[in-house]
Amino acid sequence: MNAMQNLAQSSSLNSFLSQDRNFTQFPQTPHQFHALYLKSGTLNHPSLSSRLLSLYTDPKINDLKSALSLFDALQQPSLLSWNLIIKCCVQNHRSNDAVALFRRMVLHGVVPDGFTLPCVIKGCARLVAVHEGKQVHGLGLKIGFGSDKFVQSSLVSMKVHLANQLFSQMPVRSLISWNSMIAGFELNGRYFEALELFDALLKEGLMPSNVTILSALSAVSSLAVLSNGRWIHSFMVKHGFELDGVLGTSLIAMYSKCGSIESAMKVFEAIANKKLGHWTAIIVGLGMHGLADQSLELFQRMRRIGMKPHDITFIGVLNACSHAGLVDDGSRIFHMMIDDYKIKPTVEHYGCYVDILCRAGHLEQAKMIIESMPMRPNKVIWMSLLGGSRNHGNLEIGEYAAHNLIEADPDFTGCYTVLSNMYAAAGKWDKVSQVREMMKKRRVSKDVGCSFIEHRGQLHRFIVGDRSHPQSEDIYAKLKEMREKLKQAGHVPDTSQVLLNIEGEREKESELENHSERLAISFGLINMEGTTPIRIIKNLRVCNDCHEVTKLLSVIYHREIVVRDNSRFHHFKNGSCSCNDFW
């Protein structure tokens, strides 16, 4: 084929590809064009190669392998081609490749533009590559993109302390920049700052977008500050935010995580066009609160209307079965997921199923499931087996679980405490000493228990034996009153879960009496009206004794007490708990 024919064919192909056609509906089409380019020798025609590369990298086709093959064959890739391949690498979580391609591009003398830099910065952020990010930022300033709003917004999204400095220096802040900064705080666990910035955005007179609201709701969920969540909900209603999409899902999750499952149900029922995300969020929320019957009922209702559950939906249902001790239902649903919906179980699904079996005492079956898992069991699974072994007095399987748990996470305090308690119950005091020595040798220390309670928009924090609160004197006076009333009610402290290095029964009882959630309950009894539920969030799992104490306190003081620990929600009312003691 001569040069004139090549030119004519490339012009014809370029004209064809430039027309408004939806080639993404036919994934084989880019490969056909690719073969034609190779045959005609027009592969390195800049406009043709860029157009073909844009098809490969289109999100609907997303063929990174073919895109890289095409790109590597180009003798002199255009800037557009560099941008397309770098963006595709980042979208496919190949940020290392994206940064390497950017370096290669600069070494080839190609000057990046306002499309290149945000993609590379995003890649650096995902890699937590601060040094490289600074270099990209410096290059951007050098070539005149320092004030570009998309470059600035992508820099805000990078790792948060550096971004905050940049954000505060911006002469004009777009909503994109505000959103990036709020999301950056939220994603990095700086929830208070995320909410403070959300408040500042409103004071600036800006109208938040769906993205802004999602970040704010997520921060509220993590802090469990219900009053803030209710305010944001009111704001959404006032300004006409639709709940049919992800905002509805986020709102249901927020109310669930803040301990108001009733409000979560009201939001769910108010959504006219319920999508899978809405169903999943409420099923997960009900399961988290131990309301297994309602969770299973909604799951069946969802299936009856033809809604197909996905993997997270099944985690919610299995979790509900676990907390309610529904072994048969849990087993049926686990196998339904695999056989009927062809969903491969993840480690989270296995964790729920193993927990169901362990709570019911089916330890050998649970052990067999763990050993047959196609992936490595995590510490949650081993702890379920260890906890089940303790509750059902199986020392052999308990030792097996503890050995694997220590191997998976040598610093996990709970493992040593449970194992020691099992040895003590069996009268194996030499083994108790060995566990204690192991803890000393490995310098394992107990995680500090911390509880939060919200009152009038402010979050109050308590740790074990804490006396730093302004109302400390009143709190400890109320704590003494609680202790006396508990004794009158016949409560005998359960010291079996107290840390090993505390010796003496009275010392162990004193340690229990000052647990952080009891301080929070004391604060709530002092400051909150009798009809208001006392809602507490704790960073660790509630111990056996505090669980029994809170049940009694709900009767003694005629109060509803809701505790969210690191495992689930406990609703204490009239002397019972929503977990039905399957806990």
Coordinates of C-alpha atoms in Angstrom, one line a residue:
M1 CA 0.0 0.0 0.0
N2 CA 1.6 3.3 -1.0
A3 CA 1.7 6.5 0.9
M4 CA -1.3 8.1 -0.9
Q5 CA -3.4 5.1 -0.1
N6 CA -2.4 5.1 3.5
L7 CA -3.3 8.8 3.8
A8 CA -6.6 8.2 2.1
Q9 CA -7.4 5.3 4.4
S10 CA -6.4 7.1 7.6
S11 CA -8.5 10.1 6.6
S12 CA -11.5 7.8 6.0
L13 CA -11.0 6.0 9.3
N14 CA -10.6 9.2 11.1
S15 CA -13.8 10.6 9.6
F16 CA -15.6 7.3 10.5
L17 CA -14.4 7.3 14.1
S18 CA -15.1 10.9 14.6
Q19 CA -18.8 10.4 13.9
D20 CA -21.3 10.2 16.8
R21 CA -21.4 6.4 17.2
N22 CA -21.8 4.5 20.4
F23 CA -18.9 2.0 19.8
T24 CA -18.9 1.1 23.5
Q25 CA -21.9 -1.1 23.0
F26 CA -19.7 -3.4 20.9
P27 CA -16.5 -4.3 22.8
Q28 CA -15.1 -6.2 19.8
T29 CA -15.2 -3.0 17.6
P30 CA -11.9 -1.4 19.0
H31 CA -10.0 -4.7 18.4
Q32 CA -11.3 -4.7 14.8
F33 CA -10.1 -1.2 14.2
H34 CA -6.8 -2.0 15.9
A35 CA -6.2 -4.9 13.5
L36 CA -7.1 -2.6 10.6
Y37 CA -4.7 0.0 11.7
L38 CA -1.9 -2.5 12.0
K39 CA -2.7 -3.9 8.5
S40 CA -2.9 -0.5 6.9
G41 CA 0.2 0.9 8.7
T42 CA -1.7 3.9 10.1
L43 CA -1.4 3.0 13.8
N44 CA 0.9 6.0 14.5
H45 CA -1.4 8.5 13.0
P46 CA -2.0 10.8 16.0
S47 CA -5.8 11.3 15.7
L48 CA -6.5 7.7 14.9
S49 CA -4.4 6.2 17.7
S50 CA -5.9 8.7 20.2
R51 CA -9.4 7.9 19.1
L52 CA -8.8 4.1 19.3
L53 CA -7.2 4.6 22.8
S54 CA -10.2 6.5 24.0
L55 CA -12.4 3.5 23.0
Y56 CA -10.2 1.1 24.9
T57 CA -10.1 3.4 28.0
D58 CA -13.8 4.3 27.9
P59 CA -15.3 3.2 31.3
K60 CA -17.9 1.0 29.5
I61 CA -15.2 -1.0 27.8
N62 CA -12.3 -0.4 30.2
D63 CA -9.8 -2.7 28.5
L64 CA -6.6 -1.6 30.2
K65 CA -4.5 -4.5 28.9
S66 CA -5.3 -3.7 25.2
A67 CA -4.9 0.0 25.9
L68 CA -1.4 -0.5 27.3
S69 CA -0.6 -2.8 24.3
L70 CA -1.7 -0.1 21.9
F71 CA 0.1 2.7 23.8
D72 CA 3.4 0.8 24.0
A73 CA 3.3 0.4 20.2
L74 CA 3.0 4.2 19.6
Q75 CA 6.3 5.8 18.4
Q76 CA 5.4 9.3 19.6
P77 CA 2.2 9.3 21.8
S78 CA 0.3 12.6 21.8
L79 CA -0.5 14.4 25.0
L80 CA -4.0 13.2 24.7
S81 CA -2.8 9.6 24.5
W82 CA -0.6 10.0 27.6
N83 CA -3.6 11.5 29.5
L84 CA -5.9 8.7 28.5
I85 CA -3.6 5.9 29.5
I86 CA -2.6 7.5 32.8
K87 CA -6.3 8.1 33.7
C88 CA -7.2 4.5 32.8
C89 CA -4.4 3.2 35.1
V90 CA -5.6 5.3 38.0
Q91 CA -9.2 4.2 37.5
N92 CA -8.1 0.5 37.5
H93 CA -6.2 1.0 40.8
R94 CA -2.8 0.8 39.0
S95 CA -1.5 4.0 40.5
N96 CA 2.1 2.8 40.5
D97 CA 1.9 2.4 36.7
A98 CA 0.2 5.8 36.3
V99 CA 3.0 7.5 38.2
A100 CA 5.7 5.6 36.3
L101 CA 4.0 6.6 33.0
F102 CA 3.9 10.2 34.1
R103 CA 7.7 10.1 34.8
R104 CA 8.3 8.6 31.4
M105 CA 6.1 11.2 29.8
V106 CA 8.1 14.1 31.4
L107 CA 11.4 12.5 30.4
H108 CA 10.2 12.3 26.8
G109 CA 9.8 16.1 27.0
V110 CA 6.0 16.1 26.8
V111 CA 4.5 18.9 28.9
P112 CA 1.5 17.9 31.1
D113 CA -1.7 19.9 31.1
G114 CA -4.6 20.5 33.4
F115 CA -6.0 17.0 32.7
T116 CA -2.7 15.1 33.4
L117 CA -1.9 16.6 36.8
P118 CA -5.2 15.8 38.6
C119 CA -4.9 12.2 37.6
V120 CA -1.3 11.8 38.7
I121 CA -2.0 13.6 42.0
K122 CA -4.9 11.2 42.6
G123 CA -2.6 8.3 41.9
C124 CA 0.0 9.7 44.4
A125 CA -2.8 10.2 47.0
R126 CA -3.9 6.5 46.7
L127 CA -0.2 5.4 47.1
V128 CA 0.2 7.9 50.0
A129 CA 3.2 9.1 48.0
V130 CA 3.6 12.6 49.6
H131 CA 7.1 13.2 48.2
E132 CA 6.1 12.4 44.6
G133 CA 2.9 14.4 45.1
K134 CA 4.9 17.4 46.1
Q135 CA 7.1 17.0 43.0
V136 CA 4.0 16.9 40.8
H137 CA 2.7 20.0 42.6
G138 CA 6.0 21.8 42.1
L139 CA 5.9 21.0 38.4
G140 CA 2.3 22.2 38.1
L141 CA 3.3 25.5 39.7
K142 CA 6.3 25.8 37.4
I143 CA 4.3 25.3 34.2
G144 CA 1.5 27.6 35.3
F145 CA -1.2 25.3 36.7
G146 CA -0.9 26.4 40.3
S147 CA -4.3 28.2 40.2
D148 CA -6.2 25.6 38.1
K149 CA -9.2 24.6 40.1
F150 CA -9.1 20.9 39.1
V151 CA -5.4 20.7 40.0
Q152 CA -6.0 22.4 43.3
S153 CA -9.0 20.1 44.1
S154 CA -6.9 17.0 43.4
L155 CA -4.2 18.3 45.6
V156 CA -6.7 18.8 48.4
S157 CA -7.6 15.1 48.2
M158 CA -3.9 14.1 48.8
K159 CA -3.1 12.0 52.5
V160 CA -5.1 15.9 54.8
H161 CA -2.7 18.2 56.9
L162 CA -1.0 19.4 53.8
A163 CA -4.3 19.8 52.0
N164 CA -5.8 21.9 54.8
Q165 CA -2.9 24.4 54.5
L166 CA -3.5 24.7 50.7
F167 CA -7.2 25.0 51.1
S168 CA -6.9 27.8 53.6
Q169 CA -4.7 29.7 51.2
M170 CA -7.1 29.5 48.2
P171 CA -8.4 33.0 47.3
V172 CA -11.6 31.5 45.9
R173 CA -12.9 28.1 47.0
S174 CA -15.2 26.2 44.7
L175 CA -17.7 23.7 45.9
I176 CA -15.4 21.0 44.4
S177 CA -12.6 22.1 46.8
W178 CA -14.9 22.2 49.8
N179 CA -16.2 18.7 49.0
S180 CA -12.6 17.4 48.6
M181 CA -11.6 18.9 51.9
I182 CA -14.6 17.6 53.8
A183 CA -14.3 14.1 52.3
G184 CA -10.5 14.2 53.0
F185 CA -11.2 14.8 56.7
E186 CA -13.9 12.2 56.8
L187 CA -11.9 9.5 55.0
N188 CA -8.9 10.1 57.4
G189 CA -11.0 9.7 60.5
R190 CA -11.1 13.4 61.3
Y191 CA -14.8 13.5 61.7
F192 CA -15.2 16.5 64.0
E193 CA -13.1 18.6 61.5
A194 CA -15.3 17.3 58.6
L195 CA -18.4 18.5 60.4
E196 CA -16.8 21.8 61.3
L197 CA -15.9 22.4 57.7
F198 CA -19.4 21.4 56.6
D199 CA -20.8 24.1 59.0
A200 CA -18.3 26.6 57.7
L201 CA -19.5 25.9 54.1
L202 CA -23.1 26.7 55.1
K203 CA -22.0 29.9 56.8
E204 CA -20.2 30.9 53.6
G205 CA -23.6 30.8 52.0
L206 CA -22.8 27.9 49.7
M207 CA -25.4 25.2 48.9
P208 CA -23.9 21.7 49.5
S209 CA -24.2 19.1 46.8
N210 CA -25.1 15.4 47.3
V211 CA -21.4 14.7 47.6
T212 CA -21.1 17.2 50.5
I213 CA -24.1 15.7 52.3
L214 CA -22.8 12.1 51.9
S215 CA -19.5 13.1 53.6
A216 CA -21.3 14.9 56.4
L217 CA -23.6 12.0 57.1
S218 CA -20.7 9.5 57.1
A219 CA -18.9 11.7 59.7
V220 CA -22.1 11.8 61.8
S221 CA -22.4 8.0 61.5
S222 CA -18.8 7.5 62.8
L223 CA -19.3 9.8 65.7
A224 CA -22.9 8.6 66.4
V225 CA -24.0 12.2 67.0
L226 CA -27.7 11.8 66.5
S227 CA -28.7 15.5 66.9
N228 CA -26.3 16.5 64.1
G229 CA -27.7 13.7 61.9
R230 CA -31.3 14.9 62.5
W231 CA -30.3 18.5 61.7
I232 CA -28.8 17.4 58.4
H233 CA -31.9 15.3 57.6
S234 CA -34.1 18.4 58.2
F235 CA -31.8 20.5 56.0
M236 CA -32.2 17.9 53.2
V237 CA -36.0 17.9 53.5
K238 CA -36.1 21.8 53.6
H239 CA -33.9 22.1 50.5
G240 CA -35.5 19.3 48.4
F241 CA -32.7 16.7 48.4
E242 CA -34.1 13.5 46.9
L243 CA -33.7 10.2 48.9
D244 CA -34.3 7.8 45.9
G245 CA -30.6 7.3 45.4
V246 CA -27.5 7.0 47.5
L247 CA -28.5 9.8 49.9
G248 CA -31.4 7.7 51.1
T249 CA -29.0 4.8 51.7
S250 CA -26.7 7.0 53.6
L251 CA -29.5 8.5 55.7
I252 CA -30.7 5.0 56.7
A253 CA -27.2 3.9 57.6
M254 CA -26.7 7.1 59.7
Y255 CA -29.8 6.6 61.8
S256 CA -28.9 2.9 62.2
K257 CA -25.3 3.6 63.4
C258 CA -26.5 6.4 65.7
G259 CA -28.8 4.0 67.5
S260 CA -32.2 5.2 66.2
I261 CA -33.3 2.2 64.2
E262 CA -36.9 3.5 64.4
S263 CA -35.9 6.6 62.4
A264 CA -34.0 4.5 59.9
M265 CA -37.2 2.5 59.3
K266 CA -39.2 5.7 58.8
V267 CA -36.8 6.9 56.2
F268 CA -36.8 3.5 54.5
E269 CA -40.6 3.3 54.3
A270 CA -40.9 6.9 53.1
I271 CA -38.8 6.1 50.0
A272 CA -41.2 5.5 47.1
N273 CA -38.8 4.0 44.6
K274 CA -36.7 1.7 46.8
K275 CA -33.4 0.4 45.3
L276 CA -31.2 -2.4 46.4
G277 CA -29.0 0.0 48.4
H278 CA -32.0 1.1 50.5
W279 CA -33.1 -2.5 51.2
T280 CA -29.5 -3.5 52.1
A281 CA -29.0 -0.6 54.4
I282 CA -32.1 -1.3 56.5
I283 CA -31.5 -5.1 56.6
V284 CA -27.9 -4.4 57.8
G285 CA -29.2 -1.9 60.3
L286 CA -31.8 -4.2 61.7
G287 CA -29.3 -7.0 62.0
M288 CA -26.8 -4.7 63.7
H289 CA -29.5 -3.9 66.3
G290 CA -30.3 -7.6 66.9
L291 CA -33.8 -7.3 65.3
A292 CA -33.4 -10.6 63.4
D293 CA -37.1 -11.2 62.8
Q294 CA -37.6 -7.9 61.1
S295 CA -34.4 -8.2 59.1
L296 CA -35.4 -11.6 57.8
E297 CA -38.9 -10.4 57.0
L298 CA -37.6 -7.5 54.9
F299 CA -35.1 -9.9 53.2
Q300 CA -38.0 -12.1 52.2
R301 CA -40.1 -9.2 51.1
M302 CA -37.3 -7.9 49.0
R303 CA -36.9 -11.2 47.3
R304 CA -40.7 -11.5 46.7
I305 CA -40.7 -8.3 44.6
G306 CA -37.9 -9.6 42.5
M307 CA -35.1 -7.6 44.0
K308 CA -31.8 -9.5 43.8
P309 CA -29.7 -9.3 46.9
H310 CA -25.9 -8.8 46.7
D311 CA -23.0 -9.8 48.9
I312 CA -23.5 -7.0 51.4
T313 CA -27.2 -7.8 51.8
F314 CA -26.2 -11.3 52.8
I315 CA -23.7 -10.0 55.3
G316 CA -26.5 -8.1 57.0
V317 CA -28.9 -11.0 57.1
L318 CA -26.2 -13.5 58.3
N319 CA -25.2 -11.0 61.0
A320 CA -28.8 -10.8 62.2
C321 CA -29.0 -14.6 62.4
S322 CA -25.7 -14.6 64.4
H323 CA -26.9 -12.1 67.0
A324 CA -30.2 -13.9 67.4
G325 CA -28.8 -17.4 67.5
L326 CA -30.8 -18.5 64.4
V327 CA -28.6 -21.4 63.4
D328 CA -31.0 -23.1 60.9
D329 CA -31.9 -19.8 59.2
G330 CA -28.3 -18.7 59.0
S331 CA -27.1 -22.0 57.5
R332 CA -30.0 -21.9 55.0
I333 CA -29.3 -18.4 53.9
F334 CA -25.5 -19.0 53.6
H335 CA -26.1 -21.9 51.2
M336 CA -28.9 -19.9 49.4
M337 CA -26.3 -17.2 48.7
I338 CA -23.9 -19.7 47.1
D339 CA -26.4 -22.1 45.3
D340 CA -29.2 -19.7 44.3
Y341 CA -27.4 -16.4 43.7
K342 CA -24.0 -17.8 42.7
I343 CA -22.2 -15.4 45.1
K344 CA -18.8 -16.5 46.3
P345 CA -18.5 -16.1 50.1
T346 CA -16.0 -13.5 51.2
V347 CA -14.1 -13.7 54.5
E348 CA -16.9 -11.6 56.0
H349 CA -19.6 -14.1 55.0
Y350 CA -17.5 -16.9 56.5
G351 CA -17.0 -14.9 59.6
C352 CA -20.8 -14.5 60.1
Y353 CA -21.5 -18.2 59.5
V354 CA -18.7 -19.3 61.8
D355 CA -20.0 -16.9 64.5
I356 CA -23.6 -18.4 64.1
L357 CA -22.2 -21.9 64.6
C358 CA -20.0 -20.9 67.6
R359 CA -22.7 -19.1 69.5
A360 CA -24.9 -22.3 69.2
G361 CA -22.0 -24.5 70.4
H362 CA -21.4 -26.3 67.0
L363 CA -17.7 -25.9 67.5
E364 CA -16.5 -28.9 65.5
Q365 CA -18.6 -27.8 62.5
A366 CA -17.3 -24.3 62.8
K367 CA -13.7 -25.6 62.9
M368 CA -14.3 -27.6 59.8
I369 CA -15.7 -24.6 58.0
I370 CA -12.7 -22.5 59.0
E371 CA -10.2 -25.2 57.8
S372 CA -12.1 -25.5 54.4
M373 CA -12.1 -21.7 53.7
P374 CA -10.5 -20.8 50.4
M375 CA -8.9 -17.7 52.0
R376 CA -6.9 -17.1 55.2
P377 CA -9.2 -16.7 58.2
N378 CA -8.9 -13.3 59.9
K379 CA -8.7 -12.6 63.6
V380 CA -12.5 -12.0 63.9
I381 CA -13.1 -15.6 62.8
W382 CA -10.5 -17.0 65.3
M383 CA -12.0 -14.9 68.1
S384 CA -15.5 -16.2 67.3
L385 CA -14.2 -19.8 67.7
L386 CA -12.3 -18.9 70.8
G387 CA -15.3 -17.1 72.4
G388 CA -17.5 -20.0 71.5
S389 CA -15.1 -22.4 73.1
R390 CA -15.1 -20.4 76.3
N391 CA -18.8 -20.2 76.4
H392 CA -19.3 -23.9 75.8
G393 CA -16.3 -25.2 77.8
N394 CA -14.2 -26.7 75.0
L395 CA -10.6 -26.1 76.1
E396 CA -9.1 -28.2 73.2
I397 CA -10.7 -26.1 70.5
G398 CA -10.1 -23.0 72.5
E399 CA -6.4 -23.6 72.6
Y400 CA -6.4 -24.3 68.8
A401 CA -8.3 -21.0 68.2
A402 CA -6.0 -19.1 70.5
H403 CA -2.8 -20.4 68.9
N404 CA -4.0 -19.3 65.4
L405 CA -5.3 -16.0 66.7
I406 CA -1.9 -15.2 68.4
E407 CA -0.2 -16.1 65.1
A408 CA -2.6 -13.8 63.2
D409 CA -2.4 -10.9 65.7
P410 CA 0.2 -11.3 68.5
D411 CA -0.9 -8.0 70.1
F412 CA -4.6 -8.7 70.4
T413 CA -5.3 -8.5 74.1
G414 CA -8.7 -10.2 74.1
C415 CA -7.1 -13.5 73.1
Y416 CA -4.9 -13.7 76.1
T417 CA -7.7 -12.8 78.5
V418 CA -10.1 -15.3 77.2
L419 CA -7.5 -18.1 77.1
S420 CA -6.4 -17.4 80.6
N421 CA -10.0 -17.4 81.9
M422 CA -10.5 -20.8 80.2
Y423 CA -7.4 -22.2 81.9
A424 CA -8.5 -20.7 85.3
A425 CA -12.0 -22.3 84.9
A426 CA -10.3 -25.7 84.2
G427 CA -8.0 -25.3 87.3
K428 CA -4.8 -25.2 85.1
W429 CA -3.0 -22.5 87.0
D430 CA 0.4 -23.3 85.5
K431 CA -1.1 -22.5 82.1
V432 CA -2.6 -19.2 83.5
S433 CA 1.0 -18.2 84.6
Q434 CA 2.4 -19.1 81.2
V435 CA -0.2 -16.9 79.4
R436 CA 0.7 -14.0 81.9
E437 CA 4.4 -14.5 81.2
M438 CA 3.7 -14.5 77.4
M439 CA 1.9 -11.2 77.7
K440 CA 4.8 -9.6 79.7
K441 CA 7.4 -11.0 77.2
R442 CA 5.5 -9.6 74.3
R443 CA 4.6 -6.4 76.1
V444 CA 0.9 -6.8 75.4
S445 CA -1.3 -4.2 77.2
K446 CA -5.0 -3.9 77.3
D447 CA -6.6 -1.4 74.9
V448 CA -8.1 1.5 76.9
G449 CA -11.8 1.4 77.0
C450 CA -13.4 4.6 75.8
S451 CA -17.1 5.6 75.7
F452 CA -18.9 8.6 74.2
I453 CA -22.3 10.0 75.0
E454 CA -23.9 13.0 73.2
H455 CA -25.8 15.7 75.1
R456 CA -27.1 18.9 73.5
G457 CA -24.9 18.6 70.4
Q458 CA -21.7 18.0 72.4
L459 CA -19.9 14.6 72.6
H460 CA -18.6 13.7 76.1
R461 CA -15.8 11.2 76.3
F462 CA -15.0 8.9 79.2
I463 CA -12.2 6.4 79.9
V464 CA -11.8 3.8 82.7
G465 CA -11.5 5.6 86.0
D466 CA -11.7 9.0 84.3
R467 CA -12.0 12.0 86.7
S468 CA -11.3 14.8 84.1
H469 CA -14.9 15.7 83.3
P470 CA -16.3 18.9 84.7
Q471 CA -19.1 17.0 86.4
S472 CA -16.8 14.3 87.7
E473 CA -17.9 14.8 91.4
D474 CA -21.6 14.3 90.5
I475 CA -20.8 11.4 88.1
Y476 CA -19.0 9.5 90.8
A477 CA -21.7 10.2 93.4
K478 CA -24.2 8.8 90.9
L479 CA -21.9 5.8 90.3
K480 CA -21.9 5.1 94.1
E481 CA -25.7 5.2 94.1
M482 CA -25.8 2.8 91.1
R483 CA -23.4 0.4 92.9
E484 CA -25.6 0.4 96.0
K485 CA -28.8 -0.1 94.0
L486 CA -27.2 -3.0 92.0
K487 CA -26.2 -4.7 95.3
Q488 CA -29.7 -4.4 96.6
A489 CA -31.0 -6.0 93.4
G490 CA -28.7 -9.0 94.1
H491 CA -26.0 -8.3 91.5
V492 CA -22.8 -10.3 91.9
P493 CA -19.9 -8.9 89.8
D494 CA -18.6 -11.2 87.1
T495 CA -14.8 -10.7 87.2
S496 CA -14.0 -13.4 84.7
Q497 CA -13.0 -11.0 81.9
V498 CA -10.9 -8.6 84.0
L499 CA -7.3 -8.4 82.8
L500 CA -4.8 -10.9 84.2
N501 CA -2.5 -8.4 85.9
I502 CA -5.2 -7.3 88.3
E503 CA -5.1 -9.6 91.3
G504 CA -7.6 -9.8 94.2
E505 CA -11.4 -10.0 93.8
R506 CA -12.1 -6.6 95.3
E507 CA -9.6 -4.9 93.0
K508 CA -11.2 -6.7 90.0
E509 CA -14.6 -5.5 91.1
S510 CA -13.4 -1.9 91.5
E511 CA -11.9 -2.1 88.0
L512 CA -15.3 -3.2 86.6
E513 CA -17.2 -0.4 88.5
N514 CA -15.2 2.3 86.7
H515 CA -15.6 1.0 83.2
S516 CA -16.1 3.8 80.7
E517 CA -19.7 2.9 79.8
R518 CA -20.8 3.0 83.4
L519 CA -19.4 6.6 83.7
A520 CA -21.3 7.5 80.5
I521 CA -24.5 6.0 81.9
S522 CA -24.0 7.9 85.1
F523 CA -23.6 11.1 83.1
G524 CA -26.7 10.3 81.1
L525 CA -28.8 9.6 84.3
I526 CA -27.7 13.0 85.7
N527 CA -28.3 15.1 82.6
M528 CA -31.0 13.5 80.4
E529 CA -34.7 13.6 80.9
G530 CA -36.3 10.4 82.0
T531 CA -38.0 9.7 78.6
T532 CA -34.9 10.2 76.5
P533 CA -33.0 7.1 75.7
I534 CA -29.3 7.1 76.9
R535 CA -27.2 6.4 73.8
I536 CA -23.6 5.4 74.2
I537 CA -20.8 4.3 71.8
K538 CA -17.9 2.3 73.0
N539 CA -14.6 1.4 71.2
L540 CA -14.4 -2.1 72.7
R541 CA -16.8 -4.9 73.2
V542 CA -19.0 -4.7 76.3
C543 CA -17.8 -7.1 79.0
N544 CA -20.1 -9.7 80.5
D545 CA -20.5 -7.8 83.8
C546 CA -21.3 -4.5 82.2
H547 CA -23.9 -6.2 80.0
E548 CA -25.6 -7.6 83.1
V549 CA -25.3 -4.4 85.0
T550 CA -26.9 -2.3 82.2
K551 CA -29.8 -4.7 82.0
L552 CA -30.4 -4.2 85.7
L553 CA -30.0 -0.4 85.5
S554 CA -32.6 -0.2 82.7
V555 CA -35.1 -1.6 85.3
I556 CA -33.8 0.2 88.4
Y557 CA -34.0 3.6 86.7
H558 CA -36.8 2.8 84.2
R559 CA -34.6 3.9 81.3
E560 CA -33.9 2.7 77.8
I561 CA -30.1 2.4 77.3
V562 CA -28.6 1.9 73.8
V563 CA -24.9 0.8 73.7
R564 CA -23.0 0.5 70.4
D565 CA -19.8 -1.4 71.0
N566 CA -17.3 -2.6 68.4
S567 CA -19.4 -5.7 67.7
R568 CA -23.1 -4.6 67.5
F569 CA -25.9 -2.6 69.2
H570 CA -27.4 -3.5 72.5
H571 CA -30.9 -2.2 73.4
F572 CA -31.4 -2.5 77.1
K573 CA -35.0 -2.0 78.3
N574 CA -37.0 -3.4 81.2
G575 CA -34.2 -5.8 82.2
S576 CA -33.6 -7.4 78.8
C577 CA -31.3 -6.8 75.9
S578 CA -32.0 -7.0 72.2
C579 CA -29.2 -9.5 71.8
N580 CA -31.2 -12.1 73.8
D581 CA -27.9 -13.0 75.5
F582 CA -26.6 -14.6 72.3
W583 CA -23.7 -12.3 72.7

